[in-house]
Amino acid sequence: MNDTHPTADNATADPGLRELRRQLDTVSSRDFGRLLGRWRGLSRRADEGKLAALRADIERSVARRRARAAAKPPIRLDESLPISARGEDIVRLIREHQVVVIAGETGSGKTTQLPKLCLAAGRGEAGMIGCTQPRRLAARSVARRVAEELGTPLGDLVGFQVRFNDQVSERSLVKFMTDGILLAETQGDPWLSAYDTLIIDEAHERSLNIDFLLGYLKRLALKRPGLKIIVTSATIDTARFAEHFGGAPVVEVEGRAYPVELRWRPVDARPRDGMQQGSAEHIAAVLDEISHDDPRGDVLVFLPGEREIRDAHQLLSRRQYRETEIMPLYARLSAGDQDRVFKPGVKRRVVLATNVAETSLTVPRIRYVIDTGTARVKRYSQRSQLERLHVEPISQAAADQRKGRCGRVGPGVCYRLYDEADFSGRAAFTDPELLRSSLANVILRMLALKLGEVDEFPFLEAPDPRVVADGFRRLTEISAIDDARKLTPIGHTLARLPIDVQLARMLVEGEKLQAMRELLTIVSFLSIQDPRERPGDARQQADAAHAAFADPKSDFVGVLNLWRAYHDAHEELTQSKLRDWCSRHFLSFMRMREWRELHRQLLLVVQELGWKLDVSSAAQNEAQNARFAPPPASRGRLGGGEAFCDVAQNQKRTPPQPSPASRGGSESGAGQLYESVHRALLAGLPTQVGRKDEKGAYLGTRERKFQMFPGSALAKAPPNWVFSAQILDVGGRVWGMMNARVEPLWIEQQAAHLLRTSCRDAHWSKKRGCVVAYEQVSLFGLVLVEKRPVTFQQQDPALAHAIFLREALVRGDIESRADFVRANQRVLEEALGIEAKQRREGLIRHEDDLVSFFEGKLPGEIASSRALDAWYRKARPAEQAALRWSLDDVLVGGAALDAKAFPAALDMDVRVPRAQDAQERPLDMDV
DNA sequence: TGGGGATTT
């Protein structure tokens, strides 16, 4: 049984070909597409030689499939698990339907038994049975357990693949993996042809990966009728999955959990003044109640975050419950402290946990749950272009999930620190991540996979079109797509890098600016979870330990310092000593290892891309030793006379590019490296910048305001201009989390395609010998350059010429070798003398007339003294002569003429230029 | 003036 594509092939009269086509349905799924292609080619145009080769390949593929079928171990279900009772039904449904939805609570055995039921249903022969898990740890441990149950070594008939660890063999019938791995495989094999069956486990978690996969699989199911898909979920919300796949059958399997009694404990039920719902005091009051009834049962308390855990920890510790340990549990906790939670001792335990205990970790021996009903939730706000991390009420589904955490060892009791009305007013389900995220990554992946229009993709729930548009806009900002929303070469590169697109963009720029080595380190750091630990009882020590690596100008240089120290420690120390080193420096050993592994993975990818790590090995060594020099102080570089030359060369609206990085160990080399590194960072997040105001707050792009996060090494001396890798709205306060001092010029260079430039105050400069103007440069409302002199010629040649005629030639305010200029001034002086003698104003022609005199007599592109001289030198004598004034050109016809024709207000004092027309008329020159 | 939790070619 294999994929049978409805084809319009001329079904071929040739019986040999017809037979071959039938055989194709029994080949390995991995080979099917390629073999079918060859068969189609031959059915259009016969070729005996090729036909024989195809026949042989088909036979080989069929044999491989037979061998897989023969290798199947005997299948025994674990009869103690609830799912086993439904085994026959499930096998039948898998045979009869392409998609089956299995709903089962914890303890139903679905994760471990379903792959075996698939084997029993004849799956795993044409291709593997692929089983996805949301977490790596689960993928590995479930694989181990199933391998054990099937009596095969892990990595043989049952394998697993997670990032950095691939233990799957040719023989593997069942492959466990993270959903991220399966999603990544679509890139290299859009048909997912290695599999004949896919099990998407824990679909109710609705991560980005799961939602994307479910959309992808919906389409793939139509193209691969032979592919079987099983979606498992908690009992909630199975209808949505079934409906998504066109009415797939749903099997409900009971869990093996014990009943949990619900007790509502809103604050108003316990009249105590000033007690906040869900506060430490509130928790203590309920814990008192539990302790009174049963002083021995372990308690799991759900809180929104570390801060709340710390407060509760302090309060509960002071109350000195008998034989009780109070212990925190959150993801950033050190491995040792986490282990304590999983190795319960004789004392009763009260575990204060974040959401990490809701899905990721299972705390053993829990009899009571106290649910504050809140969680910190990350949401991307398209309106403010910010990530927000706010405390929100959890959904009913999440509350029930929390409740279930105390029914695993015996009947439990769940205390909810809110009332039933509150509960029923809540959302039934947690918003899927897809509806809470920026979509740049999702869209880039869709473009790379050529999945067509985003709004036609069969997501379970379609994202808001505004958020989709915002995702496209973000891709445009980093030049990943063009105006037609097609991937640019940069975009194609980004799609090959297994990290966030904006971080990947930094790598691309790092390559260009010859700072790959540094960017690999920084970008891999930004991709992992923060390895720095800050245990509640040693926060100052931890801060001090981390400060040893900090750099006062840049948190990213701090990251490089940490990397170097860790790298050295890794080279010199044994595994266990390295572990000590990490704990001494308050670093998570696991996450540091993750950093190193990701660094290595990225290194391999960029080598595949053919990128060089460094310019040369000599530069490499020097760069490693080079200390980072801070950026030069902003004085002078962008304002005043010195800057002019720099800017004047920069007339095509591309900001000046740096000379290739000289990476020597000299101070300037280090300064250059600092610049290259930070400009590469800016390329990935060009709008994450800000300028300090009088109050020390930062004004960013799109009128966004933020503060330097106090944990940043820059917090003590915040620079004027800052780049921030993450701007996060935490409960209404907006923090720039990881920061670096940058130069506005670097921002201008890296965000050149996003700038808005306006030109004002065009005027003649005698000193420069050309027409200049002041330009203002801004990035989404953030003014990068207030007033910078630029030559005006390229902006508006005609206007520059007009200004030149009036302010340089008519007024004679020019140093020129052309003799007519001085001659004309002599004529003018003479005329002024006549005017004075006659004691009459208005004898001299109006300036406009004098300007008109020159119009058309010299080329329109001339607007500088240099250009004038060059032209004049080569001009014919007649052309030269035409530029000379006579007294008649300067004086109004006769002294008797009506002076009213020349209103005094418009008369010009030609020797002392005043504020001019051009200055009163700002020129909007948006580029 | 203080960061829910996962994941990847």
JSON list of C-alpha atoms in Angstrom, two decimals, chain A residues 82-207:
[
{"chain": "A", "resi": 82, "resn": "PRO", "atom": "CA", "xyz": [-6.02, 2.33, 29.53]},
{"chain": "A", "resi": 83, "resn": "ILE", "atom": "CA", "xyz": [-5.26, 2.70, 25.83]},
{"chain": "A", "resi": 84, "resn": "SER", "atom": "CA", "xyz": [-4.60, -1.00, 25.46]},
{"chain": "A", "resi": 85, "resn": "ALA", "atom": "CA", "xyz": [-8.29, -1.75, 26.01]},
{"chain": "A", "resi": 86, "resn": "ARG", "atom": "CA", "xyz": [-9.06, 0.25, 22.89]},
{"chain": "A", "resi": 87, "resn": "GLY", "atom": "CA", "xyz": [-6.21, -1.27, 20.91]},
{"chain": "A", "resi": 88, "resn": "GLU", "atom": "CA", "xyz": [-8.35, -3.17, 18.40]},
{"chain": "A", "resi": 89, "resn": "ASP", "atom": "CA", "xyz": [-10.56, -0.17, 17.68]},
{"chain": "A", "resi": 90, "resn": "ILE", "atom": "CA", "xyz": [-7.57, 2.03, 17.13]},
{"chain": "A", "resi": 91, "resn": "VAL", "atom": "CA", "xyz": [-5.86, -0.45, 14.80]},
{"chain": "A", "resi": 92, "resn": "ARG", "atom": "CA", "xyz": [-9.03, -0.71, 12.77]},
{"chain": "A", "resi": 93, "resn": "LEU", "atom": "CA", "xyz": [-9.48, 3.06, 12.55]},
{"chain": "A", "resi": 94, "resn": "ILE", "atom": "CA", "xyz": [-5.88, 3.52, 11.46]},
{"chain": "A", "resi": 95, "resn": "ARG", "atom": "CA", "xyz": [-6.44, 0.99, 8.69]},
{"chain": "A", "resi": 96, "resn": "GLU", "atom": "CA", "xyz": [-9.69, 2.57, 7.57]},
{"chain": "A", "resi": 97, "resn": "HIS", "atom": "CA", "xyz": [-8.93, 6.28, 7.85]},
{"chain": "A", "resi": 98, "resn": "GLN", "atom": "CA", "xyz": [-6.11, 8.50, 6.78]},
{"chain": "A", "resi": 99, "resn": "VAL", "atom": "CA", "xyz": [-6.32, 10.69, 9.86]},
{"chain": "A", "resi": 100, "resn": "VAL", "atom": "CA", "xyz": [-7.28, 9.64, 13.37]},
{"chain": "A", "resi": 101, "resn": "VAL", "atom": "CA", "xyz": [-7.54, 11.88, 16.42]},
{"chain": "A", "resi": 102, "resn": "ILE", "atom": "CA", "xyz": [-6.76, 10.27, 19.76]},
{"chain": "A", "resi": 103, "resn": "ALA", "atom": "CA", "xyz": [-7.83, 12.06, 22.90]},
{"chain": "A", "resi": 104, "resn": "GLY", "atom": "CA", "xyz": [-6.23, 10.84, 26.04]},
{"chain": "A", "resi": 105, "resn": "GLU", "atom": "CA", "xyz": [-5.30, 12.30, 29.38]},
{"chain": "A", "resi": 106, "resn": "THR", "atom": "CA", "xyz": [-2.03, 11.77, 31.17]},
{"chain": "A", "resi": 107, "resn": "GLY", "atom": "CA", "xyz": [-1.48, 8.17, 32.04]},
{"chain": "A", "resi": 108, "resn": "SER", "atom": "CA", "xyz": [-3.54, 6.82, 29.17]},
{"chain": "A", "resi": 109, "resn": "GLY", "atom": "CA", "xyz": [-0.39, 5.40, 27.61]},
{"chain": "A", "resi": 110, "resn": "LYS", "atom": "CA", "xyz": [-0.99, 6.98, 24.23]},
{"chain": "A", "resi": 111, "resn": "THR", "atom": "CA", "xyz": [2.56, 8.18, 23.73]},
{"chain": "A", "resi": 112, "resn": "THR", "atom": "CA", "xyz": [4.20, 4.83, 24.28]},
{"chain": "A", "resi": 113, "resn": "GLN", "atom": "CA", "xyz": [1.53, 2.47, 22.99]},
{"chain": "A", "resi": 114, "resn": "LEU", "atom": "CA", "xyz": [0.38, 4.27, 19.84]},
{"chain": "A", "resi": 115, "resn": "PRO", "atom": "CA", "xyz": [3.54, 3.55, 17.85]},
{"chain": "A", "resi": 116, "resn": "LYS", "atom": "CA", "xyz": [3.11, -0.11, 18.67]},
{"chain": "A", "resi": 117, "resn": "LEU", "atom": "CA", "xyz": [-0.52, -0.03, 17.57]},
{"chain": "A", "resi": 118, "resn": "CYS", "atom": "CA", "xyz": [0.64, 1.52, 14.33]},
{"chain": "A", "resi": 119, "resn": "LEU", "atom": "CA", "xyz": [3.07, -1.35, 13.83]},
{"chain": "A", "resi": 120, "resn": "ALA", "atom": "CA", "xyz": [0.20, -3.74, 14.49]},
{"chain": "A", "resi": 121, "resn": "ALA", "atom": "CA", "xyz": [-1.83, -1.93, 11.84]},
{"chain": "A", "resi": 122, "resn": "GLY", "atom": "CA", "xyz": [0.86, -2.64, 9.27]},
{"chain": "A", "resi": 123, "resn": "ARG", "atom": "CA", "xyz": [2.54, 0.72, 9.46]},
{"chain": "A", "resi": 124, "resn": "GLY", "atom": "CA", "xyz": [6.29, 1.23, 9.64]},
{"chain": "A", "resi": 125, "resn": "GLU", "atom": "CA", "xyz": [6.96, -0.97, 6.60]},
{"chain": "A", "resi": 126, "resn": "ALA", "atom": "CA", "xyz": [6.88, 1.41, 3.65]},
{"chain": "A", "resi": 127, "resn": "GLY", "atom": "CA", "xyz": [8.49, 4.08, 5.80]},
{"chain": "A", "resi": 128, "resn": "MET", "atom": "CA", "xyz": [9.05, 4.98, 9.39]},
{"chain": "A", "resi": 129, "resn": "ILE", "atom": "CA", "xyz": [6.45, 5.76, 11.99]},
{"chain": "A", "resi": 130, "resn": "GLY", "atom": "CA", "xyz": [7.43, 9.28, 12.97]},
{"chain": "A", "resi": 131, "resn": "CYS", "atom": "CA", "xyz": [6.34, 10.42, 16.44]},
{"chain": "A", "resi": 132, "resn": "THR", "atom": "CA", "xyz": [6.76, 14.03, 17.43]},
{"chain": "A", "resi": 133, "resn": "GLN", "atom": "CA", "xyz": [7.08, 15.46, 20.93]},
{"chain": "A", "resi": 134, "resn": "PRO", "atom": "CA", "xyz": [7.17, 19.09, 21.94]},
{"chain": "A", "resi": 135, "resn": "ARG", "atom": "CA", "xyz": [10.28, 18.64, 24.07]},
{"chain": "A", "resi": 136, "resn": "ARG", "atom": "CA", "xyz": [13.63, 17.01, 23.46]},
{"chain": "A", "resi": 137, "resn": "LEU", "atom": "CA", "xyz": [13.77, 15.36, 26.82]},
{"chain": "A", "resi": 138, "resn": "ALA", "atom": "CA", "xyz": [10.43, 13.66, 26.21]},
{"chain": "A", "resi": 139, "resn": "ALA", "atom": "CA", "xyz": [11.41, 12.55, 22.71]},
{"chain": "A", "resi": 140, "resn": "ARG", "atom": "CA", "xyz": [14.46, 10.83, 24.10]},
{"chain": "A", "resi": 141, "resn": "SER", "atom": "CA", "xyz": [12.93, 9.27, 27.17]},
{"chain": "A", "resi": 142, "resn": "VAL", "atom": "CA", "xyz": [9.85, 7.97, 25.35]},
{"chain": "A", "resi": 143, "resn": "ALA", "atom": "CA", "xyz": [12.07, 6.47, 22.65]},
{"chain": "A", "resi": 144, "resn": "ARG", "atom": "CA", "xyz": [14.08, 4.71, 25.30]},
{"chain": "A", "resi": 145, "resn": "ARG", "atom": "CA", "xyz": [10.97, 3.30, 26.91]},
{"chain": "A", "resi": 146, "resn": "VAL", "atom": "CA", "xyz": [9.41, 2.08, 23.65]},
{"chain": "A", "resi": 147, "resn": "ALA", "atom": "CA", "xyz": [12.71, 0.52, 22.56]},
{"chain": "A", "resi": 148, "resn": "GLU", "atom": "CA", "xyz": [12.78, -1.30, 25.86]},
{"chain": "A", "resi": 149, "resn": "GLU", "atom": "CA", "xyz": [9.21, -2.52, 25.47]},
{"chain": "A", "resi": 150, "resn": "LEU", "atom": "CA", "xyz": [9.98, -3.82, 21.98]},
{"chain": "A", "resi": 151, "resn": "GLY", "atom": "CA", "xyz": [13.16, -5.46, 23.19]},
{"chain": "A", "resi": 152, "resn": "THR", "atom": "CA", "xyz": [15.45, -3.55, 20.83]},
{"chain": "A", "resi": 153, "resn": "PRO", "atom": "CA", "xyz": [18.45, -1.40, 21.61]},
{"chain": "A", "resi": 154, "resn": "LEU", "atom": "CA", "xyz": [17.75, 2.32, 21.38]},
{"chain": "A", "resi": 155, "resn": "GLY", "atom": "CA", "xyz": [18.77, 3.57, 17.97]},
{"chain": "A", "resi": 156, "resn": "ASP", "atom": "CA", "xyz": [18.01, 0.29, 16.21]},
{"chain": "A", "resi": 157, "resn": "LEU", "atom": "CA", "xyz": [14.34, -0.50, 15.49]},
{"chain": "A", "resi": 158, "resn": "VAL", "atom": "CA", "xyz": [13.35, 2.47, 17.62]},
{"chain": "A", "resi": 159, "resn": "GLY", "atom": "CA", "xyz": [15.38, 5.62, 17.21]},
{"chain": "A", "resi": 160, "resn": "PHE", "atom": "CA", "xyz": [15.11, 9.24, 18.09]},
{"chain": "A", "resi": 161, "resn": "GLN", "atom": "CA", "xyz": [16.35, 12.52, 16.74]},
{"chain": "A", "resi": 162, "resn": "VAL", "atom": "CA", "xyz": [16.57, 15.83, 18.54]},
{"chain": "A", "resi": 163, "resn": "ARG", "atom": "CA", "xyz": [18.83, 18.76, 17.87]},
{"chain": "A", "resi": 164, "resn": "PHE", "atom": "CA", "xyz": [22.46, 17.75, 18.29]},
{"chain": "A", "resi": 165, "resn": "ASN", "atom": "CA", "xyz": [21.56, 14.11, 18.73]},
{"chain": "A", "resi": 166, "resn": "ASP", "atom": "CA", "xyz": [20.51, 11.72, 15.98]},
{"chain": "A", "resi": 167, "resn": "GLN", "atom": "CA", "xyz": [20.11, 8.06, 16.84]},
{"chain": "A", "resi": 168, "resn": "VAL", "atom": "CA", "xyz": [18.13, 6.68, 13.98]},
{"chain": "A", "resi": 169, "resn": "SER", "atom": "CA", "xyz": [19.30, 3.85, 11.74]},
{"chain": "A", "resi": 170, "resn": "GLU", "atom": "CA", "xyz": [18.29, 2.51, 8.36]},
{"chain": "A", "resi": 171, "resn": "ARG", "atom": "CA", "xyz": [16.46, -0.24, 10.22]},
{"chain": "A", "resi": 172, "resn": "SER", "atom": "CA", "xyz": [14.42, 2.05, 12.44]},
{"chain": "A", "resi": 173, "resn": "LEU", "atom": "CA", "xyz": [10.71, 1.41, 12.24]},
{"chain": "A", "resi": 174, "resn": "VAL", "atom": "CA", "xyz": [9.78, 4.04, 14.79]},
{"chain": "A", "resi": 175, "resn": "LYS", "atom": "CA", "xyz": [11.42, 7.43, 15.10]},
{"chain": "A", "resi": 176, "resn": "PHE", "atom": "CA", "xyz": [10.74, 9.80, 17.94]},
{"chain": "A", "resi": 177, "resn": "MET", "atom": "CA", "xyz": [11.68, 13.40, 17.41]},
{"chain": "A", "resi": 178, "resn": "THR", "atom": "CA", "xyz": [10.79, 16.92, 18.41]},
{"chain": "A", "resi": 179, "resn": "ASP", "atom": "CA", "xyz": [8.16, 18.56, 16.26]},
{"chain": "A", "resi": 180, "resn": "GLY", "atom": "CA", "xyz": [10.85, 21.08, 15.31]},
{"chain": "A", "resi": 181, "resn": "ILE", "atom": "CA", "xyz": [12.86, 18.30, 13.68]},
{"chain": "A", "resi": 182, "resn": "LEU", "atom": "CA", "xyz": [9.94, 17.13, 11.58]},
{"chain": "A", "resi": 183, "resn": "LEU", "atom": "CA", "xyz": [9.21, 20.68, 10.54]},
{"chain": "A", "resi": 184, "resn": "ALA", "atom": "CA", "xyz": [12.83, 21.19, 9.59]},
{"chain": "A", "resi": 185, "resn": "GLU", "atom": "CA", "xyz": [12.70, 18.03, 7.47]},
{"chain": "A", "resi": 186, "resn": "THR", "atom": "CA", "xyz": [10.01, 19.55, 5.26]},
{"chain": "A", "resi": 187, "resn": "GLN", "atom": "CA", "xyz": [12.71, 21.81, 3.88]},
{"chain": "A", "resi": 188, "resn": "GLY", "atom": "CA", "xyz": [14.86, 18.99, 2.51]},
{"chain": "A", "resi": 189, "resn": "ASP", "atom": "CA", "xyz": [12.02, 16.55, 1.80]},
{"chain": "A", "resi": 190, "resn": "PRO", "atom": "CA", "xyz": [8.67, 18.29, 1.26]},
{"chain": "A", "resi": 191, "resn": "TRP", "atom": "CA", "xyz": [6.91, 14.93, 0.90]},
{"chain": "A", "resi": 192, "resn": "LEU", "atom": "CA", "xyz": [8.23, 13.71, 4.24]},
{"chain": "A", "resi": 193, "resn": "SER", "atom": "CA", "xyz": [8.83, 10.53, 2.31]},
{"chain": "A", "resi": 194, "resn": "ALA", "atom": "CA", "xyz": [10.83, 8.83, 5.05]},
{"chain": "A", "resi": 195, "resn": "TYR", "atom": "CA", "xyz": [7.55, 8.22, 6.88]},
{"chain": "A", "resi": 196, "resn": "ASP", "atom": "CA", "xyz": [4.48, 6.20, 6.12]},
{"chain": "A", "resi": 197, "resn": "THR", "atom": "CA", "xyz": [2.86, 7.32, 9.37]},
{"chain": "A", "resi": 198, "resn": "LEU", "atom": "CA", "xyz": [3.11, 10.45, 11.49]},
{"chain": "A", "resi": 199, "resn": "ILE", "atom": "CA", "xyz": [1.97, 10.85, 15.06]},
{"chain": "A", "resi": 200, "resn": "ILE", "atom": "CA", "xyz": [1.72, 14.42, 16.26]},
{"chain": "A", "resi": 201, "resn": "ASP", "atom": "CA", "xyz": [1.62, 14.12, 20.03]},
{"chain": "A", "resi": 202, "resn": "GLU", "atom": "CA", "xyz": [0.39, 16.74, 22.49]},
{"chain": "A", "resi": 203, "resn": "ALA", "atom": "CA", "xyz": [-1.22, 18.75, 19.71]},
{"chain": "A", "resi": 204, "resn": "HIS", "atom": "CA", "xyz": [-3.32, 20.61, 22.27]},
{"chain": "A", "resi": 205, "resn": "GLU", "atom": "CA", "xyz": [-0.20, 22.51, 23.31]},
{"chain": "A", "resi": 206, "resn": "ARG", "atom": "CA", "xyz": [-0.57, 24.42, 20.05]},
{"chain": "A", "resi": 207, "resn": "SER", "atom": "CA", "xyz": [3.01, 25.58, 19.76]}
]
